[in-house]
PDB file of C-alpha atoms in Angstrom:
ATOM      1  CA  UNK A   1      -0.686 -38.086 -30.762  1.00 62.00           C
ATOM      2  CA  UNK A   2      -4.203 -38.471 -29.429  1.00 60.00           C
ATOM      3  CA  UNK A   3      -7.002 -36.002 -30.099  1.00 55.00           C
ATOM      4  CA  UNK A   4      -6.835 -34.786 -26.503  1.00 51.00           C
ATOM      5  CA  UNK A   5      -3.080 -34.131 -26.756  1.00 59.00           C
ATOM      6  CA  UNK A   6      -3.566 -32.269 -30.039  1.00 54.00           C
ATOM      7  CA  UNK A   7      -6.250 -30.031 -28.506  1.00 47.00           C
ATOM      8  CA  UNK A   8      -4.152 -29.363 -25.406  1.00 50.00           C
ATOM      9  CA  UNK A   9      -1.138 -28.325 -27.445  1.00 56.00           C
ATOM     10  CA  UNK A  10      -3.030 -26.035 -29.815  1.00 52.00           C
ATOM     11  CA  UNK A  11      -2.130 -22.404 -29.114  1.00 50.00           C
ATOM     12  CA  UNK A  12      -5.244 -20.434 -28.232  1.00 44.00           C
ATOM     13  CA  UNK A  13      -3.809 -16.970 -27.910  1.00 43.00           C
ATOM     14  CA  UNK A  14      -0.346 -15.550 -28.134  1.00 43.00           C
ATOM     15  CA  UNK A  15       0.010 -12.741 -25.584  1.00 45.00           C
ATOM     16  CA  UNK A  16       3.631 -11.950 -26.347  1.00 46.00           C
ATOM     17  CA  UNK A  17       6.608 -13.471 -28.078  1.00 47.00           C
ATOM     18  CA  UNK A  18       7.471 -15.727 -25.157  1.00 46.00           C
ATOM     19  CA  UNK A  19       4.085 -16.595 -23.684  1.00 45.00           C
ATOM     20  CA  UNK A  20       1.332 -18.611 -25.343  1.00 45.00           C
ATOM     21  CA  UNK A  21      -1.952 -19.588 -23.709  1.00 44.00           C
ATOM     22  CA  UNK A  22      -3.119 -23.108 -24.479  1.00 47.00           C
ATOM     23  CA  UNK A  23      -6.671 -24.334 -24.658  1.00 43.00           C
ATOM     24  CA  UNK A  24      -6.005 -26.729 -21.784  1.00 47.00           C
ATOM     25  CA  UNK A  25      -5.760 -23.697 -19.512  1.00 47.00           C
ATOM     26  CA  UNK A  26      -9.425 -22.920 -20.106  1.00 43.00           C
ATOM     27  CA  UNK A  27     -11.218 -26.229 -20.688  1.00 43.00           C
ATOM     28  CA  UNK A  28     -11.378 -29.675 -19.172  1.00 45.00           C
ATOM     29  CA  UNK A  29     -10.780 -32.600 -21.452  1.00 43.00           C
ATOM     30  CA  UNK A  30     -12.258 -36.017 -20.801  1.00 46.00           C
ATOM     31  CA  UNK A  31     -13.086 -39.028 -22.951  1.00 48.00           C
ATOM     32  CA  UNK A  32     -16.499 -38.912 -24.607  1.00 47.00           C
ATOM     33  CA  UNK A  33     -19.173 -41.111 -23.105  1.00 51.00           C
ATOM     34  CA  UNK A  34     -19.092 -44.552 -24.727  1.00 52.00           C
ATOM     35  CA  UNK A  35     -15.772 -43.916 -26.476  1.00 49.00           C
ATOM     36  CA  UNK A  36     -13.236 -46.694 -26.481  1.00 49.00           C
ATOM     37  CA  UNK A  37     -10.406 -45.362 -24.346  1.00 49.00           C
ATOM     38  CA  UNK A  38      -8.013 -48.097 -25.474  1.00 47.00           C
ATOM     39  CA  UNK A  39      -8.539 -47.046 -29.058  1.00 45.00           C
ATOM     40  CA  UNK A  40      -7.744 -43.437 -28.202  1.00 45.00           C
ATOM     41  CA  UNK A  41     -11.344 -42.272 -28.699  1.00 43.00           C
ATOM     42  CA  UNK A  42     -12.334 -38.737 -29.492  1.00 39.00           C
ATOM     43  CA  UNK A  43     -12.049 -36.311 -26.646  1.00 39.00           C
ATOM     44  CA  UNK A  44     -15.076 -34.353 -25.656  1.00 39.00           C
ATOM     45  CA  UNK A  45     -14.276 -30.770 -24.848  1.00 38.00           C
ATOM     46  CA  UNK A  46     -16.338 -29.553 -21.960  1.00 39.00           C
ATOM     47  CA  UNK A  47     -16.096 -25.839 -21.555  1.00 42.00           C
ATOM     48  CA  UNK A  48     -16.012 -24.418 -18.118  1.00 42.00           C
ATOM     49  CA  UNK A  49     -18.591 -21.895 -17.099  1.00 48.00           C
ATOM     50  CA  UNK A  50     -17.173 -18.930 -19.014  1.00 50.00           C
ATOM     51  CA  UNK A  51     -19.597 -16.486 -17.449  1.00 53.00           C
ATOM     52  CA  UNK A  52     -18.349 -17.258 -13.936  1.00 56.00           C
ATOM     53  CA  UNK A  53     -14.726 -17.179 -15.131  1.00 55.00           C
ATOM     54  CA  UNK A  54     -15.354 -13.787 -16.688  1.00 53.00           C
ATOM     55  CA  UNK A  55     -16.872 -12.479 -13.437  1.00 57.00           C
ATOM     56  CA  UNK A  56     -13.868 -13.773 -11.513  1.00 58.00           C
ATOM     57  CA  UNK A  57     -11.363 -12.193 -13.890  1.00 55.00           C
ATOM     58  CA  UNK A  58     -13.178  -8.840 -13.839  1.00 52.00           C
ATOM     59  CA  UNK A  59     -13.301  -8.899 -10.033  1.00 54.00           C
ATOM     60  CA  UNK A  60      -9.649  -9.936  -9.920  1.00 57.00           C
ATOM     61  CA  UNK A  61      -8.724  -7.179 -12.350  1.00 70.00           C
ATOM     62  CA  UNK A  62     -10.553  -4.602 -10.236  1.00 73.00           C
ATOM     63  CA  UNK A  63      -8.754  -5.795  -7.139  1.00 77.00           C
ATOM     64  CA  UNK A  64      -5.399  -5.672  -8.908  1.00 82.00           C
ATOM     65  CA  UNK A  65      -6.125  -2.171 -10.193  1.00 82.00           C
ATOM     66  CA  UNK A  66      -6.971  -1.084  -6.657  1.00 81.00           C
ATOM     67  CA  UNK A  67      -3.725  -2.603  -5.404  1.00 84.00           C
ATOM     68  CA  UNK A  68      -1.768  -0.730  -8.075  1.00 86.00           C
ATOM     69  CA  UNK A  69      -3.485   2.549  -7.152  1.00 84.00           C
ATOM     70  CA  UNK A  70      -2.524   2.013  -3.525  1.00 85.00           C
ATOM     71  CA  UNK A  71       1.042   1.054  -4.438  1.00 87.00           C
ATOM     72  CA  UNK A  72       1.411   4.281  -6.416  1.00 88.00           C
ATOM     73  CA  UNK A  73       0.762   6.202  -3.187  1.00 87.00           C
ATOM     74  CA  UNK A  74       3.258   4.207  -1.108  1.00 91.00           C
ATOM     75  CA  UNK A  75       6.589   5.814  -2.205  1.00 92.00           C
ATOM     76  CA  UNK A  76       5.400   9.313  -1.269  1.00 93.00           C
ATOM     77  CA  UNK A  77       4.317   8.040   2.155  1.00 93.00           C
ATOM     78  CA  UNK A  78       7.671   6.343   2.746  1.00 95.00           C
ATOM     79  CA  UNK A  79       9.495   9.517   1.785  1.00 95.00           C
ATOM     80  CA  UNK A  80       7.408  11.526   4.239  1.00 95.00           C
ATOM     81  CA  UNK A  81       8.035   8.918   6.976  1.00 95.00           C
ATOM     82  CA  UNK A  82      11.777   9.146   6.422  1.00 96.00           C
ATOM     83  CA  UNK A  83      11.652  12.924   6.563  1.00 96.00           C
ATOM     84  CA  UNK A  84       9.841  12.825   9.935  1.00 96.00           C
ATOM     85  CA  UNK A  85      12.248  10.191  11.274  1.00 97.00           C
ATOM     86  CA  UNK A  86      15.239  12.262  10.149  1.00 97.00           C
ATOM     87  CA  UNK A  87      14.147  15.424  11.918  1.00 96.00           C
ATOM     88  CA  UNK A  88      13.154  13.473  15.049  1.00 95.00           C
ATOM     89  CA  UNK A  89      16.615  11.869  15.085  1.00 96.00           C
ATOM     90  CA  UNK A  90      18.251  15.289  14.628  1.00 94.00           C
ATOM     91  CA  UNK A  91      16.362  16.623  17.657  1.00 95.00           C
ATOM     92  CA  UNK A  92      17.300  13.578  19.747  1.00 95.00           C
ATOM     93  CA  UNK A  93      20.956  13.749  18.700  1.00 92.00           C
ATOM     94  CA  UNK A  94      21.059  17.467  19.397  1.00 92.00           C
ATOM     95  CA  UNK A  95      19.661  16.831  22.879  1.00 92.00           C
ATOM     96  CA  UNK A  96      22.153  14.024  23.539  1.00 91.00           C
ATOM     97  CA  UNK A  97      25.107  16.158  22.447  1.00 91.00           C
ATOM     98  CA  UNK A  98      23.894  19.039  24.602  1.00 91.00           C
ATOM     99  CA  UNK A  99      23.612  16.743  27.641  1.00 90.00           C
ATOM    100  CA  UNK A 100      27.118  15.262  27.325  1.00 91.00           C
ATOM    101  CA  UNK A 101      28.711  18.640  26.583  1.00 90.00           C
ATOM    102  CA  UNK A 102      26.868  20.316  29.446  1.00 85.00           C
ATOM    103  CA  UNK A 103      27.966  17.508  31.798  1.00 89.00           C
ATOM    104  CA  UNK A 104      31.583  17.848  30.605  1.00 87.00           C
ATOM    105  CA  UNK A 105      31.798  14.177  29.615  1.00 87.00           C
ATOM    106  CA  UNK A 106      34.475  12.902  27.224  1.00 87.00           C
ATOM    107  CA  UNK A 107      31.864  12.069  24.598  1.00 86.00           C
ATOM    108  CA  UNK A 108      31.012  15.757  24.382  1.00 81.00           C
ATOM    109  CA  UNK A 109      34.472  16.401  22.912  1.00 83.00           C
ATOM    110  CA  UNK A 110      33.616  14.176  19.928  1.00 85.00           C
ATOM    111  CA  UNK A 111      31.252  16.854  18.635  1.00 83.00           C
ATOM    112  CA  UNK A 112      31.727  20.483  17.800  1.00 85.00           C
ATOM    113  CA  UNK A 113      29.860  22.968  19.989  1.00 83.00           C
ATOM    114  CA  UNK A 114      26.163  23.099  19.145  1.00 83.00           C
ATOM    115  CA  UNK A 115      25.163  25.881  16.829  1.00 81.00           C
ATOM    116  CA  UNK A 116      21.712  24.633  15.919  1.00 85.00           C
ATOM    117  CA  UNK A 117      18.739  26.025  17.746  1.00 90.00           C
ATOM    118  CA  UNK A 118      16.541  23.246  19.161  1.00 91.00           C
ATOM    119  CA  UNK A 119      13.411  25.242  18.413  1.00 93.00           C
ATOM    120  CA  UNK A 120      14.374  25.457  14.754  1.00 94.00           C
ATOM    121  CA  UNK A 121      14.813  21.670  14.662  1.00 94.00           C
ATOM    122  CA  UNK A 122      11.429  21.176  16.327  1.00 94.00           C
ATOM    123  CA  UNK A 123       9.828  23.565  13.825  1.00 94.00           C
ATOM    124  CA  UNK A 124      11.291  21.571  10.928  1.00 95.00           C
ATOM    125  CA  UNK A 125      10.138  18.287  12.493  1.00 94.00           C
ATOM    126  CA  UNK A 126       6.617  19.661  12.872  1.00 93.00           C
ATOM    127  CA  UNK A 127       6.597  20.742   9.244  1.00 94.00           C
ATOM    128  CA  UNK A 128       7.707  17.251   8.253  1.00 94.00           C
ATOM    129  CA  UNK A 129       4.839  15.763  10.284  1.00 94.00           C
ATOM    130  CA  UNK A 130       2.371  18.076   8.535  1.00 93.00           C
ATOM    131  CA  UNK A 131       3.882  17.040   5.200  1.00 94.00           C
ATOM    132  CA  UNK A 132       3.257  13.412   6.132  1.00 94.00           C
ATOM    133  CA  UNK A 133      -0.294  14.182   7.259  1.00 94.00           C
ATOM    134  CA  UNK A 134      -1.087  15.709   3.873  1.00 94.00           C
ATOM    135  CA  UNK A 135       0.523  12.788   2.049  1.00 93.00           C
ATOM    136  CA  UNK A 136      -2.247  10.437   0.819  1.00 93.00           C
ATOM    137  CA  UNK A 137      -2.439   7.193   2.798  1.00 91.00           C
ATOM    138  CA  UNK A 138      -1.973   3.934   0.920  1.00 89.00           C
ATOM    139  CA  UNK A 139      -3.061   1.584   3.697  1.00 90.00           C
ATOM    140  CA  UNK A 140      -5.167   1.558   6.819  1.00 91.00           C
ATOM    141  CA  UNK A 141      -2.116   1.675   9.115  1.00 93.00           C
ATOM    142  CA  UNK A 142      -1.265   5.093   7.660  1.00 94.00           C
ATOM    143  CA  UNK A 143      -4.768   6.341   8.461  1.00 94.00           C
ATOM    144  CA  UNK A 144      -4.432   4.983  12.006  1.00 94.00           C
ATOM    145  CA  UNK A 145      -1.196   6.967  12.397  1.00 94.00           C
ATOM    146  CA  UNK A 146      -3.069  10.138  11.457  1.00 93.00           C
ATOM    147  CA  UNK A 147      -5.936   9.248  13.808  1.00 93.00           C
ATOM    148  CA  UNK A 148      -3.458   8.750  16.687  1.00 93.00           C
ATOM    149  CA  UNK A 149      -2.148  12.271  16.151  1.00 90.00           C
ATOM    150  CA  UNK A 150      -5.713  13.543  16.343  1.00 88.00           C
ATOM    151  CA  UNK A 151      -6.706  11.407  19.356  1.00 88.00           C
ATOM    152  CA  UNK A 152      -3.580  12.108  21.429  1.00 84.00           C
ATOM    153  CA  UNK A 153      -3.721  15.795  20.634  1.00 77.00           C
ATOM    154  CA  UNK A 154      -0.192  15.565  19.287  1.00 74.00           C
ATOM    155  CA  UNK A 155      -1.362  17.826  16.517  1.00 74.00           C
ATOM    156  CA  UNK A 156      -2.155  20.767  18.768  1.00 83.00           C
ATOM    157  CA  UNK A 157       1.343  22.203  18.231  1.00 87.00           C
ATOM    158  CA  UNK A 158       1.370  21.489  14.520  1.00 89.00           C
ATOM    159  CA  UNK A 159       0.653  24.245  11.991  1.00 89.00           C
ATOM    160  CA  UNK A 160      -2.604  22.498  10.973  1.00 89.00           C
ATOM    161  CA  UNK A 161      -6.120  22.801  12.345  1.00 88.00           C
ATOM    162  CA  UNK A 162      -8.104  19.896  13.749  1.00 89.00           C
ATOM    163  CA  UNK A 163     -10.711  20.386  11.001  1.00 91.00           C
ATOM    164  CA  UNK A 164      -8.036  20.058   8.302  1.00 92.00           C
ATOM    165  CA  UNK A 165      -6.703  16.915   9.950  1.00 91.00           C
ATOM    166  CA  UNK A 166     -10.209  15.400  10.113  1.00 93.00           C
ATOM    167  CA  UNK A 167     -10.779  16.272   6.458  1.00 94.00           C
ATOM    168  CA  UNK A 168      -7.517  14.601   5.372  1.00 94.00           C
ATOM    169  CA  UNK A 169      -8.394  11.472   7.366  1.00 94.00           C
ATOM    170  CA  UNK A 170     -11.888  11.373   5.832  1.00 95.00           C
ATOM    171  CA  UNK A 171     -10.429  11.643   2.317  1.00 94.00           C
ATOM    172  CA  UNK A 172      -8.010   8.796   2.995  1.00 93.00           C
ATOM    173  CA  UNK A 173     -10.736   6.580   4.480  1.00 93.00           C
ATOM    174  CA  UNK A 174     -12.966   7.243   1.477  1.00 93.00           C
ATOM    175  CA  UNK A 175     -10.162   6.385  -0.961  1.00 89.00           C
ATOM    176  CA  UNK A 176      -9.416   3.119   0.859  1.00 88.00           C
ATOM    177  CA  UNK A 177     -13.117   2.253   0.983  1.00 89.00           C
ATOM    178  CA  UNK A 178     -13.494   2.851  -2.756  1.00 88.00           C
ATOM    179  CA  UNK A 179     -10.348   0.880  -3.591  1.00 82.00           C
ATOM    180  CA  UNK A 180     -10.433  -2.371  -1.581  1.00 83.00           C
ATOM    181  CA  UNK A 181      -7.640  -4.849  -2.208  1.00 76.00           C
ATOM    182  CA  UNK A 182      -9.454  -7.833  -0.735  1.00 74.00           C
ATOM    183  CA  UNK A 183     -12.883  -9.209  -1.382  1.00 64.00           C
ATOM    184  CA  UNK A 184     -14.996 -10.422   1.500  1.00 61.00           C
ATOM    185  CA  UNK A 185     -15.692 -14.136   1.471  1.00 61.00           C
ATOM    186  CA  UNK A 186     -18.864 -15.127  -0.289  1.00 54.00           C
ATOM    187  CA  UNK A 187     -19.473 -11.732  -1.912  1.00 49.00           C
ATOM    188  CA  UNK A 188     -20.634 -13.285  -5.164  1.00 46.00           C
ATOM    189  CA  UNK A 189     -22.826 -15.762  -3.306  1.00 39.00           C
ATOM    190  CA  UNK A 190     -24.495 -12.925  -1.399  1.00 42.00           C
ATOM    191  CA  UNK A 191     -24.790 -10.823  -4.552  1.00 41.00           C
ATOM    192  CA  UNK A 192     -22.666  -7.950  -3.255  1.00 38.00           C
ATOM    193  CA  UNK A 193     -20.545  -7.745  -6.415  1.00 44.00           C
ATOM    194  CA  UNK A 194     -22.132  -6.580  -9.622  1.00 41.00           C
TER     195      UNK A 194
END
């Protein structure tokens, strides 16, 4: 076994029972200047720039932490989306059943006579939309959904004021700004990261 092979196979750090980090993961090995390669000369260990590696790992860790924070918000948003979709589907199905029963079509006989009040279904759907609005956004697309409600005045019939809606959007935008999951190209070169 050559010196280089011995150095490469030396465990540097054991992170768990099954994973071991080797020195070759962190350093480059090359033959020393003037060493006889045929004789299996001593390997010169040239360390990489540890300061830049440390900066990269800290930046990467921050990005990963931000991603995890965003992912923690995602299940609540999905639940709220499903709740809105459910009540919207109930309204649509109620309307479809009413139409076929009122028109005396065969398909109307497949359903029992309607006992649900459409206005009650709409009220529940609106409450589900408000629930989703107050659910913290985990991505920019969620914020855009809230902004569409504000821009299209879809929220005028919701039990929420425009000021509350603007405040919720501002809080979501601020969270996403403080927790980016991507770094802009050349940030370190421009000195934007500290």
